[in-house]
Coordinates of C-alpha atoms in Angstrom, one line a residue:
Chain A
M1 CA 0.4 33.8 -72.1
T2 CA 2.6 31.0 -73.4
L3 CA 5.6 29.6 -71.8
D4 CA 8.9 29.1 -73.5
R5 CA 11.3 26.3 -72.5
A6 CA 13.5 28.5 -70.4
K7 CA 10.4 29.6 -68.4
V8 CA 9.3 26.0 -67.9
A9 CA 12.8 25.1 -66.7
S10 CA 12.8 28.0 -64.2
V11 CA 9.4 27.0 -62.9
A12 CA 10.7 23.4 -62.4
E13 CA 13.6 24.9 -60.4
L14 CA 11.2 26.9 -58.2
A15 CA 9.2 23.7 -57.6
R16 CA 12.3 21.7 -57.0
L17 CA 11.3 19.1 -59.6
A18 CA 14.0 17.5 -61.7
I19 CA 13.0 17.3 -65.3
N20 CA 14.9 16.2 -68.4
D21 CA 14.7 17.6 -71.9
D22 CA 11.9 15.3 -73.2
E23 CA 9.8 15.9 -70.1
L24 CA 10.4 19.7 -70.5
S25 CA 8.6 19.6 -73.9
D26 CA 5.7 17.6 -72.4
Y27 CA 5.3 20.1 -69.6
Q28 CA 5.6 23.0 -71.9
Q29 CA 2.7 21.6 -74.0
A30 CA 0.6 20.6 -71.0
L31 CA 1.1 23.9 -69.2
N32 CA 0.4 26.0 -72.3
D33 CA -2.9 24.0 -72.9
I34 CA -4.0 24.6 -69.4
L35 CA -3.0 28.3 -69.5
A36 CA -5.0 28.7 -72.7
L37 CA -8.0 27.4 -70.7
V38 CA -7.4 29.7 -67.7
D39 CA -6.7 32.8 -69.8
Q40 CA -10.5 33.2 -70.2
L41 CA -10.3 34.9 -66.8
Q42 CA -8.4 37.9 -68.2
G43 CA -11.5 39.1 -70.1
V44 CA -13.6 39.5 -66.9
D45 CA -13.7 42.9 -65.2
T46 CA -12.8 42.4 -61.6
S47 CA -11.5 45.9 -60.9
T48 CA -13.8 46.5 -57.9
V49 CA -13.8 42.9 -56.5
E50 CA -11.9 41.9 -53.4
P51 CA -10.2 38.5 -53.7
L52 CA -11.8 35.7 -51.8
A53 CA -9.3 33.6 -49.9
N54 CA -11.5 31.7 -47.4
P55 CA -14.8 30.7 -49.0
L56 CA -16.7 31.7 -45.8
D57 CA -14.7 34.9 -45.6
A58 CA -13.7 33.7 -42.2
T59 CA -10.7 35.3 -40.5
Q60 CA -7.8 33.4 -39.0
R61 CA -8.8 32.2 -35.5
L62 CA -6.2 33.1 -32.9
R63 CA -5.4 31.2 -29.7
A64 CA -3.3 31.8 -26.6
D65 CA 0.4 31.2 -27.1
V66 CA 0.6 28.1 -24.8
V67 CA 1.9 24.6 -25.5
T68 CA -1.0 22.2 -26.1
E69 CA 0.6 19.3 -27.9
G70 CA 2.9 16.9 -26.0
N71 CA 6.4 16.0 -27.2
Q72 CA 6.1 13.1 -29.7
R73 CA 9.6 13.4 -31.2
E74 CA 10.4 9.7 -31.4
Q75 CA 7.1 8.8 -32.9
L76 CA 7.0 11.6 -35.4
M77 CA 10.6 10.9 -36.5
S78 CA 10.0 7.2 -36.8
V79 CA 8.8 7.8 -40.4
A80 CA 11.9 9.7 -41.5
P81 CA 13.9 8.2 -44.3
H82 CA 17.2 9.0 -42.5
A83 CA 17.3 10.1 -38.9
E84 CA 19.7 9.8 -36.0
G85 CA 19.9 11.1 -32.5
G86 CA 16.9 13.4 -33.0
F87 CA 18.2 14.9 -36.3
F88 CA 17.0 14.4 -39.8
L89 CA 20.0 13.5 -41.9
V90 CA 20.6 15.1 -45.4
P91 CA 23.6 15.4 -47.7
K92 CA 26.2 17.9 -46.4
V93 CA 25.1 21.5 -47.0
I94 CA 27.8 23.5 -45.4
D95 CA 31.4 23.3 -46.8
Chain B
M1 CA -29.3 -12.2 -46.7
L2 CA -27.7 -9.4 -44.7
P3 CA -29.1 -5.8 -45.1
T4 CA -26.8 -3.3 -46.8
T5 CA -27.7 0.1 -45.3
L6 CA -26.3 1.6 -42.0
V7 CA -29.9 2.0 -40.8
E8 CA -30.8 -1.6 -41.3
L9 CA -27.5 -2.9 -40.1
S10 CA -27.8 -1.0 -36.9
R11 CA -31.3 -2.4 -36.3
G12 CA -30.1 -5.9 -37.1
L13 CA -27.2 -5.7 -34.7
A14 CA -29.4 -4.3 -31.9
R15 CA -31.9 -7.1 -32.4
G16 CA -29.1 -9.7 -32.4
D17 CA -29.9 -10.9 -36.0
F18 CA -26.2 -11.1 -36.6
S19 CA -23.0 -10.1 -34.7
S20 CA -20.5 -7.5 -35.6
R21 CA -18.0 -10.3 -36.1
E22 CA -20.3 -12.0 -38.7
L23 CA -20.9 -8.7 -40.4
T24 CA -17.2 -7.8 -40.6
Q25 CA -16.3 -11.3 -41.8
H26 CA -19.0 -11.0 -44.5
Y27 CA -17.6 -7.8 -45.9
L28 CA -14.0 -9.0 -45.6
D29 CA -15.0 -12.1 -47.7
R30 CA -16.7 -9.8 -50.3
I31 CA -13.6 -7.7 -50.4
K32 CA -11.4 -10.7 -50.9
Q33 CA -13.6 -11.9 -53.7
L34 CA -14.1 -8.6 -55.6
N35 CA -11.2 -6.4 -54.8
P36 CA -8.9 -8.1 -57.3
S37 CA -11.1 -7.0 -60.2
L38 CA -12.2 -3.7 -58.7
N39 CA -9.0 -2.5 -57.0
A40 CA -11.1 -0.4 -54.6
F41 CA -8.8 -1.0 -51.6
I42 CA -5.1 -0.2 -51.2
T43 CA -4.9 -1.6 -47.7
I44 CA -7.2 -4.1 -46.1
N45 CA -7.1 -4.2 -42.2
E46 CA -8.3 -7.7 -41.7
G47 CA -6.8 -8.5 -38.3
Q48 CA -7.6 -5.2 -36.7
A49 CA -11.1 -5.2 -38.1
L50 CA -11.9 -8.6 -36.7
Q51 CA -10.5 -7.6 -33.3
A52 CA -12.5 -4.4 -33.3
A53 CA -15.6 -6.5 -34.3
A54 CA -15.1 -8.8 -31.3
A55 CA -14.7 -5.9 -29.0
A56 CA -17.9 -4.3 -30.5
D57 CA -19.9 -7.5 -29.8
E58 CA -18.6 -7.5 -26.2
S59 CA -19.7 -3.9 -25.8
R60 CA -23.1 -4.7 -27.2
A61 CA -23.4 -7.7 -24.8
A62 CA -22.5 -5.3 -21.9
N63 CA -25.2 -2.8 -23.0
N64 CA -22.5 -0.3 -23.9
A65 CA -23.2 -0.1 -27.7
T66 CA -24.4 2.9 -29.6
A67 CA -26.2 3.0 -33.0
M68 CA -23.1 2.6 -35.1
T69 CA -21.1 0.3 -32.8
G70 CA -19.6 -2.5 -34.8
I71 CA -20.5 -1.4 -38.3
P72 CA -17.9 -1.7 -41.0
I73 CA -16.7 1.3 -43.0
A74 CA -13.9 2.2 -45.5
V75 CA -11.7 5.2 -45.4
K76 CA -10.2 7.0 -48.4
D77 CA -6.4 6.7 -48.2
I78 CA -5.9 10.4 -47.7
F79 CA -6.8 10.3 -44.0
C80 CA -4.0 9.7 -41.6
T81 CA -4.7 6.5 -39.7
R82 CA -2.3 5.8 -36.9
G83 CA -0.1 2.8 -37.4
I84 CA -1.7 2.1 -40.8
K85 CA -0.2 2.8 -44.2
T86 CA -1.5 6.1 -45.5
S87 CA -0.4 6.5 -49.1
C88 CA -2.5 9.2 -50.7
G89 CA -2.3 7.0 -53.8
S90 CA 1.3 8.1 -54.3
R91 CA 4.7 6.5 -54.5
M92 CA 5.7 9.6 -52.4
L93 CA 3.9 8.1 -49.4
D94 CA 4.0 4.4 -50.3
N95 CA 6.2 3.7 -47.3
F96 CA 4.4 6.1 -44.9
I97 CA 2.8 4.7 -41.8
A98 CA 0.8 7.5 -40.3
P99 CA 2.1 8.4 -36.8
Y100 CA -1.2 10.0 -35.8
E101 CA -4.9 9.7 -36.3
S102 CA -7.0 12.2 -38.2
T103 CA -9.8 13.9 -36.4
A104 CA -12.4 12.5 -38.8
T105 CA -11.3 8.9 -38.5
A106 CA -10.9 9.3 -34.7
K107 CA -14.5 10.4 -34.6
L108 CA -15.6 7.4 -36.7
Q109 CA -13.9 5.2 -34.1
Q110 CA -15.6 7.0 -31.3
A111 CA -18.9 6.4 -33.0
G112 CA -18.2 2.7 -33.1
F113 CA -17.4 2.2 -36.8
I114 CA -14.9 -0.4 -37.8
S115 CA -12.6 0.5 -40.6
L116 CA -12.0 -2.4 -43.0
G117 CA -9.3 -0.6 -44.9
K118 CA -8.1 2.4 -47.0
T119 CA -9.5 3.0 -50.4
N120 CA -7.9 3.9 -53.6
L121 CA -7.8 7.5 -54.9
D122 CA -6.3 9.7 -57.6
E123 CA -2.8 10.6 -56.5
F124 CA -3.0 13.3 -53.8
A125 CA -6.7 13.6 -54.7
M126 CA -5.8 15.2 -58.1
G127 CA -8.0 13.7 -60.7
S128 CA -11.6 12.8 -61.7
S129 CA -11.2 9.1 -62.5
T130 CA -8.9 7.4 -59.9
E131 CA -6.6 6.6 -62.8
T132 CA -3.6 8.6 -61.5
S133 CA -3.2 6.4 -58.4
F134 CA 0.2 4.8 -58.0
Y135 CA -1.7 1.6 -57.2
G136 CA -3.5 1.5 -60.6
P137 CA -7.1 2.5 -61.4
T138 CA -10.2 1.4 -59.6
A139 CA -12.9 -0.1 -61.8
N140 CA -16.6 1.0 -61.9
P141 CA -18.7 -1.9 -60.5
W142 CA -21.4 -1.1 -63.0
D143 CA -19.0 -1.8 -65.9
I144 CA -15.4 -2.7 -65.0
S145 CA -14.1 -1.3 -68.3
R146 CA -15.1 2.1 -67.0
V147 CA -13.8 4.6 -64.4
P148 CA -15.6 4.9 -61.1
G149 CA -14.9 8.6 -61.1
G150 CA -12.5 10.3 -58.8
S151 CA -10.7 11.2 -56.8
S152 CA -12.7 9.1 -54.2
G153 CA -13.2 6.3 -56.7
G154 CA -12.2 3.5 -54.3
S155 CA -14.7 4.6 -51.7
A156 CA -17.5 5.0 -54.2
A157 CA -16.8 1.6 -55.9
A158 CA -16.6 -0.1 -52.5
V159 CA -20.0 1.2 -51.4
A160 CA -21.6 0.5 -54.8
A161 CA -20.3 -3.1 -54.8
D162 CA -21.3 -3.7 -51.2
L163 CA -17.8 -4.2 -50.0
V164 CA -18.8 -1.8 -47.2
P165 CA -22.1 -0.1 -46.4
A166 CA -20.5 3.4 -46.3
A167 CA -17.2 5.1 -46.7
L168 CA -15.4 8.3 -46.1
G169 CA -14.2 10.4 -49.0
T170 CA -12.9 14.0 -49.7
D171 CA -14.0 16.6 -52.1
T172 CA -11.9 19.5 -53.5
G173 CA -13.6 20.0 -56.9
G174 CA -16.2 17.2 -56.9
S175 CA -14.3 14.2 -55.6
I176 CA -17.1 12.8 -53.5
R177 CA -20.1 13.9 -55.6
Q178 CA -18.8 12.9 -59.1
P179 CA -17.7 9.3 -58.2
A180 CA -21.0 8.9 -56.2
S181 CA -22.8 9.9 -59.4
F182 CA -20.7 7.6 -61.6
C183 CA -21.3 4.7 -59.2
G184 CA -25.0 5.2 -58.5
I185 CA -24.7 6.0 -54.8
T186 CA -25.2 9.1 -52.5
G187 CA -22.3 11.4 -51.7
L188 CA -22.2 14.6 -49.7
K189 CA -19.6 17.4 -49.7
P190 CA -20.4 19.3 -46.5
T191 CA -20.0 23.1 -46.1
Y192 CA -16.3 24.2 -45.9
G193 CA -15.3 24.1 -42.3
R194 CA -18.0 21.6 -41.2
V195 CA -15.7 18.6 -41.0
S196 CA -12.2 18.9 -39.5
R197 CA -9.3 18.7 -42.0
W198 CA -6.8 17.8 -39.3
G199 CA -5.0 14.7 -40.5
M200 CA -6.6 14.8 -43.9
I201 CA -3.7 15.2 -46.2
A202 CA -4.0 18.6 -47.8
F203 CA -4.5 19.2 -51.5
G204 CA -6.3 22.6 -51.8
S205 CA -6.7 23.9 -48.3
S206 CA -9.4 26.5 -49.1
L207 CA -11.4 23.8 -51.0
D208 CA -10.9 20.4 -49.3
Q209 CA -13.7 18.9 -47.3
G210 CA -14.2 15.4 -46.0
G211 CA -17.6 13.7 -46.3
P212 CA -19.7 10.6 -46.6
L213 CA -20.4 8.2 -49.5
A214 CA -23.3 5.9 -48.7
K215 CA -26.3 4.0 -50.0
S216 CA -28.8 6.7 -49.2
A217 CA -29.3 10.2 -47.8
E218 CA -30.5 8.7 -44.6
D219 CA -27.2 6.8 -44.2
A220 CA -25.2 9.8 -45.3
A221 CA -26.8 11.8 -42.4
L222 CA -25.7 9.2 -39.9
L223 CA -22.2 9.4 -41.1
L224 CA -22.2 13.2 -41.1
N225 CA -23.4 13.1 -37.5
A226 CA -20.4 11.1 -36.6
I227 CA -17.7 13.2 -38.3
A228 CA -19.0 16.8 -38.2
G229 CA -17.8 19.2 -35.5
F230 CA -15.5 22.0 -34.5
D231 CA -11.8 21.0 -34.1
E232 CA -9.3 23.3 -32.3
R233 CA -6.5 21.7 -34.4
D234 CA -8.0 22.8 -37.7
S235 CA -7.7 26.6 -38.0
T236 CA -10.4 26.6 -40.7
S237 CA -12.9 24.5 -38.7
M238 CA -16.1 26.5 -38.0
N239 CA -17.2 26.8 -34.4
R240 CA -20.8 25.7 -34.9
P241 CA -22.8 23.2 -33.0
V242 CA -23.4 19.9 -34.7
E243 CA -27.1 19.5 -35.4
D244 CA -28.7 16.1 -35.8
Y245 CA -28.5 15.7 -39.6
S246 CA -31.3 13.0 -39.5
A247 CA -33.8 15.3 -37.8
L248 CA -35.3 16.9 -40.9
L249 CA -35.3 13.8 -43.1
Q250 CA -39.1 13.2 -42.8
Q251 CA -40.0 16.9 -43.3
S252 CA -42.4 17.6 -46.1
I253 CA -40.9 19.5 -49.1
R254 CA -44.2 21.2 -49.9
G255 CA -43.4 24.8 -50.9
L256 CA -39.7 24.1 -51.4
K257 CA -38.3 26.4 -54.1
V258 CA -35.9 24.6 -56.3
G259 CA -33.8 26.5 -58.8
L260 CA -32.6 24.9 -62.0
P261 CA -29.8 27.0 -63.6
V262 CA -30.2 27.4 -67.3
E263 CA -26.4 27.1 -67.7
Y264 CA -26.5 23.6 -66.2
F265 CA -28.9 22.3 -69.0
S266 CA -27.1 23.6 -72.1
D267 CA -27.0 21.7 -75.5
Q268 CA -23.7 20.2 -74.4
L269 CA -25.4 18.1 -71.8
N270 CA -25.9 14.4 -72.5
D271 CA -29.6 13.8 -73.4
G272 CA -29.9 10.8 -71.2
I273 CA -28.7 12.8 -68.2
R274 CA -30.9 15.7 -69.0
E275 CA -33.9 13.4 -69.1
S276 CA -33.1 11.7 -65.8
V277 CA -32.5 14.9 -64.0
H278 CA -35.7 16.5 -65.3
N279 CA -37.7 13.4 -64.3
A280 CA -36.3 13.6 -60.8
A281 CA -37.1 17.3 -60.6
K282 CA -40.7 16.4 -61.6
E283 CA -40.8 13.9 -58.7
L284 CA -39.9 16.7 -56.4
E285 CA -42.7 18.7 -57.9
K286 CA -45.2 15.9 -57.2
L287 CA -44.1 16.1 -53.6
G288 CA -45.0 19.8 -53.6
A289 CA -41.8 21.5 -54.5
E290 CA -41.8 24.5 -56.9
L291 CA -39.4 24.5 -59.9
H292 CA -37.9 27.8 -60.9
E293 CA -35.5 28.7 -63.7
V294 CA -32.5 30.6 -62.4
S295 CA -29.2 31.7 -63.8
L296 CA -25.6 31.3 -62.7
P297 CA -24.0 33.3 -65.4
R298 CA -20.4 32.6 -64.5
T299 CA -20.7 28.8 -64.5
D300 CA -18.1 28.4 -67.2
L301 CA -15.6 30.5 -65.4
A302 CA -15.5 28.1 -62.5
I303 CA -13.2 25.8 -64.5
P304 CA -10.4 28.4 -65.1
A305 CA -10.7 29.8 -61.6
Y306 CA -10.5 26.4 -60.0
Y307 CA -7.6 25.3 -62.2
I308 CA -5.5 28.2 -61.0
I309 CA -6.5 28.1 -57.3
A310 CA -6.4 24.4 -56.7
P311 CA -3.0 23.8 -58.3
A312 CA -1.6 26.9 -56.6
E313 CA -2.6 25.7 -53.2
A314 CA -1.5 22.2 -54.1
S315 CA 2.0 23.5 -55.0
T316 CA 2.3 25.0 -51.6
N317 CA 0.8 22.0 -49.7
L318 CA 3.0 19.5 -51.6
S319 CA 6.2 21.5 -51.0
R320 CA 6.5 19.5 -47.7
Y321 CA 7.4 16.4 -49.6
D322 CA 11.1 16.8 -49.8
G323 CA 12.6 13.4 -48.9
V324 CA 13.7 14.7 -45.5
K325 CA 11.1 14.2 -42.8
F326 CA 8.9 11.4 -44.3
G327 CA 8.0 9.8 -47.5
Y328 CA 10.0 8.8 -50.5
R329 CA 13.7 9.7 -50.8
C330 CA 15.7 9.2 -54.0
A331 CA 18.7 6.8 -53.9
A332 CA 22.2 8.3 -53.4
P333 CA 21.4 12.0 -53.5
E334 CA 24.5 14.0 -54.4
N335 CA 23.6 17.1 -52.5
L336 CA 20.6 18.7 -50.9
S337 CA 19.3 20.2 -54.2
D338 CA 19.5 16.8 -55.8
L339 CA 17.7 15.2 -52.9
Y340 CA 14.8 17.6 -53.2
R341 CA 14.6 17.6 -57.0
R342 CA 14.9 13.8 -57.6
S343 CA 12.9 12.7 -54.6
R344 CA 10.0 14.9 -55.8
A345 CA 10.4 14.0 -59.5
E346 CA 10.5 10.3 -58.7
G347 CA 8.0 10.3 -55.9
F348 CA 5.2 12.2 -57.7
G349 CA 3.2 11.1 -60.7
A350 CA 2.7 13.1 -63.9
E351 CA -0.6 14.8 -63.1
V352 CA 0.6 15.9 -59.7
K353 CA 3.7 17.3 -61.2
R354 CA 1.7 19.1 -63.9
R355 CA -0.4 20.8 -61.2
I356 CA 2.6 21.6 -59.0
M357 CA 4.2 23.3 -62.0
L358 CA 1.0 25.2 -62.9
G359 CA 0.5 26.3 -59.3
T360 CA 4.1 27.3 -58.9
Y361 CA 3.9 29.5 -62.0
A362 CA 0.6 31.0 -61.0
L363 CA 2.0 32.1 -57.6
S364 CA 5.4 33.2 -58.9
A365 CA 6.6 36.8 -58.8
G366 CA 5.2 38.7 -61.8
Y367 CA 2.3 36.3 -62.4
Y368 CA 0.6 36.2 -59.0
D369 CA -1.7 39.1 -59.8
A370 CA -2.7 38.0 -63.3
Y371 CA -3.4 34.4 -62.2
Y372 CA -3.9 33.7 -58.5
R373 CA -5.3 37.0 -57.4
K374 CA -7.5 37.2 -60.5
A375 CA -8.9 33.8 -59.8
Q376 CA -9.6 34.7 -56.2
Q377 CA -11.5 37.7 -57.5
L378 CA -13.5 35.5 -59.8
R379 CA -14.1 33.3 -56.8
R380 CA -15.9 36.1 -55.0
L381 CA -18.1 36.7 -58.0
I382 CA -19.0 33.1 -58.3
K383 CA -19.8 33.0 -54.5
Q384 CA -22.0 36.1 -55.0
D385 CA -23.9 34.5 -57.9
F386 CA -24.8 31.6 -55.6
Q387 CA -25.8 33.8 -52.7
A388 CA -28.0 35.9 -55.0
T389 CA -29.7 32.8 -56.3
L390 CA -30.1 31.2 -52.9
A391 CA -31.8 34.3 -51.8
E392 CA -34.5 33.6 -54.4
V393 CA -34.7 29.8 -54.1
D394 CA -34.1 27.3 -51.3
V395 CA -31.9 24.9 -53.2
I396 CA -30.2 24.6 -56.6
L397 CA -30.7 21.4 -58.6
G398 CA -28.8 20.1 -61.7
P399 CA -26.8 17.2 -63.0
T400 CA -23.8 16.2 -61.0
T401 CA -21.8 15.6 -64.2
P402 CA -22.2 16.3 -67.9
S403 CA -21.3 12.7 -68.9
T404 CA -21.7 9.3 -67.4
A405 CA -18.6 7.1 -66.6
W406 CA -16.1 7.0 -69.4
Q407 CA -13.9 4.1 -70.4
L408 CA -10.6 3.5 -68.5
G409 CA -7.9 5.3 -70.5
E410 CA -10.3 7.3 -72.7
K411 CA -9.5 10.8 -71.3
N412 CA -5.8 10.3 -70.4
A413 CA -4.3 11.9 -73.5
D414 CA -5.6 15.4 -72.7
P415 CA -5.8 16.6 -69.1
V416 CA -7.9 19.5 -70.1
A417 CA -10.7 17.2 -71.4
M418 CA -11.0 15.7 -68.0
Y419 CA -11.0 19.1 -66.3
M420 CA -14.1 20.1 -68.3
E421 CA -16.1 17.2 -66.8
D422 CA -16.0 18.9 -63.4
I423 CA -18.1 21.9 -64.5
Y424 CA -21.0 21.4 -62.2
T425 CA -19.1 20.5 -59.1
L426 CA -16.1 22.9 -59.0
A427 CA -18.0 26.1 -58.3
V428 CA -19.5 24.6 -55.1
N429 CA -16.1 24.1 -53.6
L430 CA -15.0 27.6 -54.7
A431 CA -18.0 29.0 -52.8
G432 CA -17.6 26.6 -49.9
L433 CA -21.3 25.6 -50.1
P434 CA -22.6 22.1 -49.4
G435 CA -23.4 19.8 -52.3
L436 CA -25.3 16.4 -52.3
S437 CA -25.3 14.0 -55.2
I438 CA -28.0 11.3 -55.4
P439 CA -28.7 8.7 -58.0
C440 CA -31.6 9.7 -60.3
G441 CA -31.6 7.2 -63.2
F442 CA -29.5 5.6 -65.8
A443 CA -28.3 6.6 -69.3
A444 CA -27.3 3.8 -71.6
G445 CA -27.1 1.5 -68.6
L446 CA -24.8 3.8 -66.6
P447 CA -25.7 5.6 -63.4
V448 CA -26.7 9.3 -63.5
G449 CA -26.5 11.6 -60.5
L450 CA -28.4 14.7 -59.6
Q451 CA -26.7 17.5 -57.5
L452 CA -28.4 19.6 -54.9
I453 CA -26.6 22.7 -53.8
G454 CA -27.7 24.5 -50.6
D455 CA -26.9 27.5 -48.6
Y456 CA -24.0 27.4 -46.0
F457 CA -24.6 24.8 -43.3
S458 CA -27.9 23.6 -44.9
E459 CA -26.8 19.9 -45.0
A460 CA -29.9 18.8 -43.0
R461 CA -32.1 20.4 -45.6
L462 CA -30.2 18.8 -48.5
L463 CA -30.4 15.4 -46.9
N464 CA -34.1 15.9 -46.3
I465 CA -34.7 16.6 -50.0
G466 CA -32.6 13.7 -51.0
H467 CA -34.4 11.4 -48.6
Q468 CA -37.8 12.6 -49.8
L469 CA -36.8 11.8 -53.4
Q470 CA -35.6 8.4 -52.2
T471 CA -38.9 7.6 -50.6
V472 CA -40.7 7.9 -54.0
T473 CA -37.9 6.6 -56.4
E474 CA -35.8 3.4 -56.3
W475 CA -32.6 4.5 -58.1
H476 CA -30.6 4.4 -54.9
L477 CA -31.8 0.7 -54.4
Q478 CA -30.3 -0.5 -57.6
T479 CA -27.0 -2.3 -57.3
P480 CA -24.6 -3.6 -60.0
K481 CA -24.3 -7.3 -60.7
T482 CA -21.1 -8.4 -58.9

């Protein structure tokens, strides 16, 4: 499977990464090189194999739906690039 | 002359041979002297460390000290340390002061360790050489023109150069074991779920595990005792009591069945490494172990499986870096889309972006089954191979890496060339098994590491074997000239 430039551009959009035309060619090359490596998997018969998500085949642990962490809003927002009055500020989204 | 191991330092402090303040000052002086050429540390916590050392001495005077009270340590800059810069080796978090403490580092503090600082790493733990760090590469203390390995290269170099007696690292595809091997020290990746990942910045959530880098298996056991344990806050943490990882160290390995996979000793393997590993295996035989030939037929497939799964999980984990809640934000964003796209493009380095792109593609509609799901199926087959082999033998033994430390810059032109160097370590993360790397010799003057892979939660057994080898060999006692 090789990627064309349009595909690379659409992946960059999904990943929310700005890339210019020069970079696009570099990514195309790099991704195609890596995909050539990973395409080895296609030759292996896995028709009867269940995918393994957790290496110990552990299932998600559940807990009671109660609050266990205290409110640390000020502290956790202290690292925000732009925050005010308990809100994270971003460029206007709604017209 | 101060001792250099956790065991000896603990004894020395207990006997009053030296104080924690003296010890801390000694290591801080060494860091000041050697860090400029090694670049092992991103942040050095001089003030806090000396304060903590003074407090440790007071505790000791009041008979309130434990074995590790007042012993310096270093922490890979991927663990959130409250009030201290936590960069993950990236411009994206260059301005990030962690607002909370990771479970692993909180446990180190509870055990009495004193963190001297945060060590360098490949950006977001993605790499095998510590060259992708925003803060520049770390040098290998054995030869400063060479890489220390990665991604925990800073921690490995710091321990090898005696800037600290031990350090915390993380391992997603070999990032503790490989730098331990390149730097001639001992490194352990615990079983998945053994050490809490809460506060340990996520790269590949089904692969990541924190663990010790130290001068010996004996020391690694002490560090594992401190950091292991169930954590409510980590949903993948296994609810299993913490055994004493030092308890089995002295056990005889007579009758131990050691499997050497034929695939790990192919013609591609560096002859010097092959010889060192075989010699170490013979030492185990002299101690009464039985060597058996085994086969792990899908060894080669670990690379493609890993390089789909890890980037896929990374693409999801790194989607939180959006310039909004923390971390780097681009200047003068025109709109929200521009904010995201440019903050991420400018905040992340090239390797990280490559992996995000690859992972995004592998998970995207129409490709998920062919790539991610396929890789997860391969993952189960790889796990099954290990389980079948570990039913026949007690432990698997092989080289940690196919090469010794390469020159800085040598493998940067082709990312795939570096990926191939992870061949012996990746599968262990895919299966979630524990893996220990210990020094077993030198090839052309550079350290060689041997890897032991055990069954789930068999860390005590692995450390036992490592320790027994270290009682009859002296590779782990060698230090670089610094």
